[in-house]
């Protein structure tokens, strides 16, 4: 939605709009996951760096999977739907097990 609004309003080029939408979505997603999905009481100094790491990995997975599906001949919209579903599941698993876990394998909680 953010991307479409920025492009339709001729505020920026698609690549810039995509980056702005990605950052806006990450901020909203982090807040919703911390407060509502996982109801985490862990400090931001613990959760935020882990969230950024998971999100960065998921951006790579998203890009690779989307590109791979396009190269197999899938049209952009179906490719994005498949990609989004896969990344959604992987993102949830990563954040539930690492970012917002009650006791993480990565160290102190």
CSV table of N, CA and C in Angstrom, one decimal:
chain,number,residue,atom,x,y,z
A,1,UNK,N,0.8,-1.2,0.0
A,1,UNK,CA,0.0,0.0,0.0
A,1,UNK,C,0.9,1.2,0.0
A,2,UNK,N,1.9,1.2,0.8
A,2,UNK,CA,2.8,2.4,0.9
A,2,UNK,C,3.5,2.6,-0.5
A,3,UNK,N,3.9,1.5,-1.1
A,3,UNK,CA,4.6,1.6,-2.4
A,3,UNK,C,3.7,2.2,-3.4
A,4,UNK,N,2.4,1.7,-3.5
A,4,UNK,CA,1.5,2.2,-4.5
A,4,UNK,C,1.2,3.7,-4.3
A,5,UNK,N,1.0,4.1,-3.0
A,5,UNK,CA,0.7,5.5,-2.7
A,5,UNK,C,1.9,6.4,-3.1
A,6,UNK,N,3.1,5.9,-2.8
A,6,UNK,CA,4.2,6.8,-3.2
A,6,UNK,C,4.4,6.9,-4.7
A,7,UNK,N,4.2,5.8,-5.4
A,7,UNK,CA,4.3,5.8,-6.9
A,7,UNK,C,3.2,6.6,-7.5
A,8,UNK,N,2.0,6.4,-7.1
A,8,UNK,CA,0.8,7.1,-7.6
A,8,UNK,C,0.9,8.6,-7.4
A,9,UNK,N,1.4,8.9,-6.2
A,9,UNK,CA,1.6,10.3,-5.9
A,9,UNK,C,2.8,11.0,-6.5
A,10,UNK,N,3.6,10.2,-7.2
A,10,UNK,CA,4.8,10.6,-7.9
A,10,UNK,C,5.8,11.2,-6.9
A,11,UNK,N,5.8,10.6,-5.7
A,11,UNK,CA,6.7,11.0,-4.6
A,11,UNK,C,8.1,10.5,-4.8
A,12,UNK,N,8.2,9.3,-5.4
A,12,UNK,CA,9.5,8.7,-5.6
A,12,UNK,C,9.4,7.6,-6.6
A,13,UNK,N,10.5,7.1,-7.0
A,13,UNK,CA,10.6,6.0,-8.0
A,13,UNK,C,10.3,4.7,-7.2
A,14,UNK,N,9.9,3.6,-8.0
A,14,UNK,CA,9.5,2.3,-7.3
A,14,UNK,C,10.5,1.8,-6.4
A,15,UNK,N,11.8,1.8,-6.7
A,15,UNK,CA,12.8,1.2,-5.8
A,15,UNK,C,12.9,1.9,-4.5
A,16,UNK,N,12.8,3.2,-4.5
A,16,UNK,CA,12.8,4.0,-3.2
A,16,UNK,C,11.5,3.7,-2.4
A,17,UNK,N,10.4,3.7,-3.1
A,17,UNK,CA,9.1,3.4,-2.5
A,17,UNK,C,9.1,2.0,-1.9
A,18,UNK,N,9.7,1.0,-2.5
A,18,UNK,CA,9.8,-0.3,-2.0
A,18,UNK,C,10.6,-0.3,-0.7
A,19,UNK,N,11.7,0.4,-0.7
A,19,UNK,CA,12.5,0.5,0.5
A,19,UNK,C,11.8,1.1,1.7
A,20,UNK,N,11.1,2.2,1.4
A,20,UNK,CA,10.3,2.9,2.4
A,20,UNK,C,9.2,2.0,3.0
A,21,UNK,N,8.5,1.3,2.1
A,21,UNK,CA,7.5,0.4,2.5
A,21,UNK,C,8.0,-0.8,3.4
A,22,UNK,N,9.2,-1.3,3.0
A,22,UNK,CA,9.9,-2.3,3.7
A,22,UNK,C,10.2,-1.9,5.1
A,23,UNK,N,10.8,-0.7,5.3
A,23,UNK,CA,11.2,-0.2,6.6
A,23,UNK,C,9.9,0.1,7.4
A,24,UNK,N,8.9,0.7,6.8
A,24,UNK,CA,7.7,0.9,7.5
A,24,UNK,C,7.0,-0.4,8.0
A,25,UNK,N,7.0,-1.4,7.2
A,25,UNK,CA,6.4,-2.7,7.6
A,25,UNK,C,7.2,-3.3,8.7
A,26,UNK,N,8.6,-3.2,8.6
A,26,UNK,CA,9.4,-3.8,9.7
A,26,UNK,C,9.1,-3.2,11.0
A,27,UNK,N,9.0,-1.9,11.0
A,27,UNK,CA,8.7,-1.2,12.3
A,27,UNK,C,7.4,-1.6,12.9
A,28,UNK,N,6.4,-1.7,12.1
A,28,UNK,CA,5.1,-2.1,12.5
A,28,UNK,C,5.1,-3.6,12.9
A,29,UNK,N,5.7,-4.4,12.1
A,29,UNK,CA,5.8,-5.8,12.5
A,29,UNK,C,6.5,-6.1,13.8
A,30,UNK,N,7.6,-5.4,14.0
A,30,UNK,CA,8.3,-5.6,15.3
A,30,UNK,C,7.4,-5.2,16.4
A,31,UNK,N,6.8,-4.1,16.4
A,31,UNK,CA,5.9,-3.6,17.5
A,31,UNK,C,4.8,-4.6,17.7
A,32,UNK,N,4.1,-5.1,16.6
A,32,UNK,CA,3.0,-6.0,16.8
A,32,UNK,C,3.5,-7.3,17.3
A,33,UNK,N,4.6,-7.8,16.8
A,33,UNK,CA,5.1,-9.1,17.3
A,33,UNK,C,5.5,-9.0,18.8
A,34,UNK,N,6.2,-8.0,19.2
A,34,UNK,CA,6.7,-7.8,20.5
A,34,UNK,C,5.5,-7.7,21.5
A,35,UNK,N,4.6,-6.9,21.2
A,35,UNK,CA,3.5,-6.6,22.1
A,35,UNK,C,2.3,-7.5,22.0
A,36,UNK,N,2.0,-8.0,20.9
A,36,UNK,CA,0.7,-8.7,20.7
A,36,UNK,C,1.0,-10.2,20.4
A,37,UNK,N,1.7,-10.5,19.4
A,37,UNK,CA,1.9,-11.9,19.0
A,37,UNK,C,2.6,-12.7,20.1
A,38,UNK,N,3.8,-12.3,20.5
A,38,UNK,CA,4.6,-13.0,21.5
A,38,UNK,C,4.5,-12.5,22.9
A,39,UNK,N,3.9,-11.3,23.0
A,39,UNK,CA,3.7,-10.7,24.4
A,39,UNK,C,5.0,-10.7,25.2
A,40,UNK,N,6.1,-10.3,24.5
A,40,UNK,CA,7.4,-10.4,25.1
A,40,UNK,C,7.7,-9.2,26.1
A,41,UNK,N,8.3,-9.6,27.2
A,41,UNK,CA,8.7,-8.6,28.2
A,41,UNK,C,10.2,-8.4,28.1
A,42,UNK,N,10.9,-9.0,27.2
A,42,UNK,CA,12.3,-8.9,27.0
A,42,UNK,C,12.6,-7.4,26.5
A,43,UNK,N,13.8,-6.9,26.9
A,43,UNK,CA,14.1,-5.6,26.6
A,43,UNK,C,14.4,-5.4,25.1
A,44,UNK,N,14.2,-4.2,24.6
A,44,UNK,CA,14.5,-3.9,23.2
A,44,UNK,C,16.0,-4.2,22.9
A,45,UNK,N,16.9,-4.0,23.8
A,45,UNK,CA,18.3,-4.2,23.6
A,45,UNK,C,18.6,-5.7,23.3
A,46,UNK,N,17.7,-6.6,23.7
A,46,UNK,CA,17.9,-8.0,23.4
A,46,UNK,C,17.1,-8.3,22.1
A,47,UNK,N,15.9,-7.9,22.0
A,47,UNK,CA,15.0,-8.3,20.9
A,47,UNK,C,15.3,-7.6,19.6
A,48,UNK,N,15.5,-6.3,19.6
A,48,UNK,CA,15.7,-5.5,18.4
A,48,UNK,C,16.8,-6.0,17.5
A,49,UNK,N,18.0,-6.2,18.1
A,49,UNK,CA,19.1,-6.7,17.2
A,49,UNK,C,18.8,-8.1,16.6
A,50,UNK,N,18.2,-8.9,17.3
A,50,UNK,CA,17.8,-10.2,16.8
A,50,UNK,C,16.7,-10.1,15.7
A,51,UNK,N,15.8,-9.2,16.0
A,51,UNK,CA,14.7,-9.0,15.0
A,51,UNK,C,15.3,-8.5,13.7
A,52,UNK,N,16.3,-7.5,13.8
A,52,UNK,CA,16.9,-7.0,12.6
A,52,UNK,C,17.7,-8.1,11.8
A,53,UNK,N,18.3,-9.0,12.6
A,53,UNK,CA,19.1,-10.1,12.0
A,53,UNK,C,18.1,-11.0,11.2
A,54,UNK,N,17.0,-11.4,11.9
A,54,UNK,CA,16.1,-12.3,11.3
A,54,UNK,C,15.5,-11.6,10.0
A,55,UNK,N,15.1,-10.4,10.1
A,55,UNK,CA,14.5,-9.6,9.0
A,55,UNK,C,15.5,-9.5,7.8
A,56,UNK,N,16.7,-9.3,8.1
A,56,UNK,CA,17.7,-9.2,7.0
A,56,UNK,C,17.8,-10.6,6.3
A,57,UNK,N,17.9,-11.7,7.1
A,57,UNK,CA,17.9,-13.0,6.4
A,57,UNK,C,16.7,-13.2,5.6
A,58,UNK,N,15.5,-12.8,6.1
A,58,UNK,CA,14.2,-13.0,5.4
A,58,UNK,C,14.2,-12.2,4.2
A,59,UNK,N,14.8,-11.0,4.2
A,59,UNK,CA,14.9,-10.2,2.9
A,59,UNK,C,15.6,-11.0,1.9
A,60,UNK,N,16.7,-11.6,2.3
A,60,UNK,CA,17.5,-12.4,1.3
A,60,UNK,C,16.8,-13.6,0.8
A,61,UNK,N,16.0,-14.3,1.7
A,61,UNK,CA,15.2,-15.4,1.3
A,61,UNK,C,14.1,-15.0,0.3
A,62,UNK,N,13.5,-13.8,0.7
A,62,UNK,CA,12.4,-13.3,-0.2
A,62,UNK,C,13.0,-13.0,-1.6
A,63,UNK,N,14.1,-12.3,-1.7
A,63,UNK,CA,14.7,-12.0,-2.9
A,63,UNK,C,15.0,-13.2,-3.8
A,64,UNK,N,15.7,-14.1,-3.1
A,64,UNK,CA,16.2,-15.4,-3.8
A,64,UNK,C,15.0,-16.2,-4.3
A,65,UNK,N,14.0,-16.4,-3.4
A,65,UNK,CA,12.8,-17.2,-3.8
A,65,UNK,C,12.0,-16.6,-4.9
A,66,UNK,N,11.8,-15.3,-4.8
A,66,UNK,CA,11.0,-14.6,-5.8
A,66,UNK,C,11.7,-14.6,-7.1
A,67,UNK,N,13.0,-14.4,-7.1
A,67,UNK,CA,13.8,-14.4,-8.4
A,67,UNK,C,13.8,-15.8,-9.0
A,68,UNK,N,13.9,-16.8,-8.1
A,68,UNK,CA,13.9,-18.2,-8.6
A,68,UNK,C,12.6,-18.6,-9.2
A,69,UNK,N,11.5,-18.2,-8.6
A,69,UNK,CA,10.2,-18.5,-9.1
A,69,UNK,C,10.0,-17.8,-10.5
A,70,UNK,N,10.4,-16.5,-10.6
A,70,UNK,CA,10.3,-15.8,-11.8
A,70,UNK,C,11.1,-16.5,-12.9
A,71,UNK,N,12.3,-17.0,-12.6
A,71,UNK,CA,13.2,-17.7,-13.6
A,71,UNK,C,12.6,-19.0,-14.0
A,72,UNK,N,11.7,-19.6,-13.2
A,72,UNK,CA,11.0,-20.8,-13.6
A,72,UNK,C,9.8,-20.5,-14.5
A,73,UNK,N,9.5,-19.2,-14.7
A,73,UNK,CA,8.4,-18.9,-15.6
A,73,UNK,C,7.1,-18.4,-14.9
A,74,UNK,N,7.1,-18.4,-13.5
A,74,UNK,CA,5.9,-18.0,-12.8
A,74,UNK,C,5.8,-16.4,-13.0
A,75,UNK,N,4.5,-16.0,-13.1
A,75,UNK,CA,4.3,-14.6,-13.3
A,75,UNK,C,4.5,-13.9,-11.9
A,76,UNK,N,4.8,-12.6,-11.9
A,76,UNK,CA,5.1,-11.9,-10.7
A,76,UNK,C,4.1,-12.0,-9.6
A,77,UNK,N,2.8,-11.9,-9.8
A,77,UNK,CA,1.9,-11.9,-8.7
A,77,UNK,C,1.8,-13.3,-8.1
A,78,UNK,N,1.7,-14.4,-8.8
A,78,UNK,CA,1.7,-15.7,-8.2
A,78,UNK,C,3.1,-16.0,-7.5
A,79,UNK,N,4.2,-15.5,-8.1
A,79,UNK,CA,5.5,-15.7,-7.5
A,79,UNK,C,5.6,-15.0,-6.1
A,80,UNK,N,5.0,-13.7,-6.1
A,80,UNK,CA,5.0,-13.0,-4.8
A,80,UNK,C,4.1,-13.6,-3.8
A,81,UNK,N,3.0,-14.2,-4.2
A,81,UNK,CA,2.1,-14.8,-3.2
A,81,UNK,C,2.8,-16.1,-2.6
A,82,UNK,N,3.4,-16.9,-3.4
A,82,UNK,CA,4.1,-18.0,-2.9
A,82,UNK,C,5.3,-17.6,-2.0
A,83,UNK,N,6.0,-16.6,-2.5
A,83,UNK,CA,7.2,-16.1,-1.7
A,83,UNK,C,6.7,-15.5,-0.3
A,84,UNK,N,5.7,-14.8,-0.3
A,84,UNK,CA,5.2,-14.2,0.9
A,84,UNK,C,4.7,-15.2,1.9
A,85,UNK,N,4.1,-16.2,1.4
A,85,UNK,CA,3.6,-17.3,2.3
A,85,UNK,C,4.8,-18.0,2.9
A,86,UNK,N,5.8,-18.4,2.1
A,86,UNK,CA,7.0,-19.0,2.7
A,86,UNK,C,7.8,-18.2,3.6
A,87,UNK,N,8.0,-16.9,3.3
A,87,UNK,CA,8.7,-16.0,4.2
A,87,UNK,C,7.9,-15.8,5.5
A,88,UNK,N,6.6,-15.7,5.4
A,88,UNK,CA,5.8,-15.5,6.6
A,88,UNK,C,6.0,-16.6,7.6
A,89,UNK,N,6.0,-17.8,7.1
A,89,UNK,CA,6.2,-19.0,8.0
A,89,UNK,C,7.6,-19.0,8.6
A,90,UNK,N,8.6,-18.8,7.7
A,90,UNK,CA,10.0,-18.8,8.2
A,90,UNK,C,10.3,-17.6,9.2
A,91,UNK,N,9.7,-16.5,8.9
A,91,UNK,CA,9.9,-15.3,9.8
A,91,UNK,C,9.3,-15.6,11.1
A,92,UNK,N,8.1,-16.2,11.1
A,92,UNK,CA,7.4,-16.5,12.4
A,92,UNK,C,8.3,-17.5,13.2
A,93,UNK,N,8.7,-18.5,12.6
A,93,UNK,CA,9.6,-19.5,13.3
A,93,UNK,C,10.8,-18.9,13.8
A,94,UNK,N,11.5,-18.1,13.0
A,94,UNK,CA,12.7,-17.5,13.5
A,94,UNK,C,12.5,-16.5,14.6
A,95,UNK,N,11.5,-15.7,14.6
A,95,UNK,CA,11.2,-14.8,15.7
A,95,UNK,C,10.7,-15.5,16.9
A,96,UNK,N,9.9,-16.5,16.7
A,96,UNK,CA,9.4,-17.3,17.9
A,96,UNK,C,10.5,-18.0,18.6
A,97,UNK,N,11.5,-18.5,17.9
A,97,UNK,CA,12.6,-19.3,18.5
A,97,UNK,C,13.8,-18.5,18.9
A,98,UNK,N,14.0,-17.4,18.3
A,98,UNK,CA,15.2,-16.6,18.5
A,98,UNK,C,15.0,-15.2,19.1
A,99,UNK,N,14.2,-14.4,18.5
A,99,UNK,CA,14.0,-13.1,18.9
A,99,UNK,C,13.2,-12.9,20.2
A,100,UNK,N,12.0,-13.6,20.2
A,100,UNK,CA,11.1,-13.4,21.4
A,100,UNK,C,11.0,-14.6,22.3
A,101,UNK,N,11.9,-15.6,22.1
A,101,UNK,CA,11.8,-16.8,22.9
A,101,UNK,C,12.0,-16.5,24.4
A,102,UNK,N,11.3,-17.2,25.2
A,102,UNK,CA,11.5,-17.0,26.6
A,102,UNK,C,12.9,-17.3,27.1
A,103,UNK,N,13.5,-18.3,26.5
A,103,UNK,CA,14.8,-18.7,26.8
A,103,UNK,C,15.5,-19.0,25.5
A,104,UNK,N,16.3,-18.1,25.0
A,104,UNK,CA,17.0,-18.3,23.7
A,104,UNK,C,18.2,-19.1,23.8
A,105,UNK,N,18.5,-19.9,22.7
A,105,UNK,CA,19.7,-20.6,22.6
A,105,UNK,C,20.9,-19.7,22.4
A,106,UNK,N,20.7,-18.4,22.1
A,106,UNK,CA,21.8,-17.5,21.8
A,106,UNK,C,22.3,-16.8,23.0
A,107,UNK,N,21.8,-17.0,24.1
A,107,UNK,CA,22.4,-16.3,25.3
A,107,UNK,C,21.4,-15.9,26.3
A,108,UNK,N,21.7,-14.8,27.0
A,108,UNK,CA,20.9,-14.3,28.1
A,108,UNK,C,19.5,-13.8,27.6
A,109,UNK,N,18.5,-14.0,28.5
A,109,UNK,CA,17.2,-13.5,28.1
A,109,UNK,C,17.0,-12.3,28.9
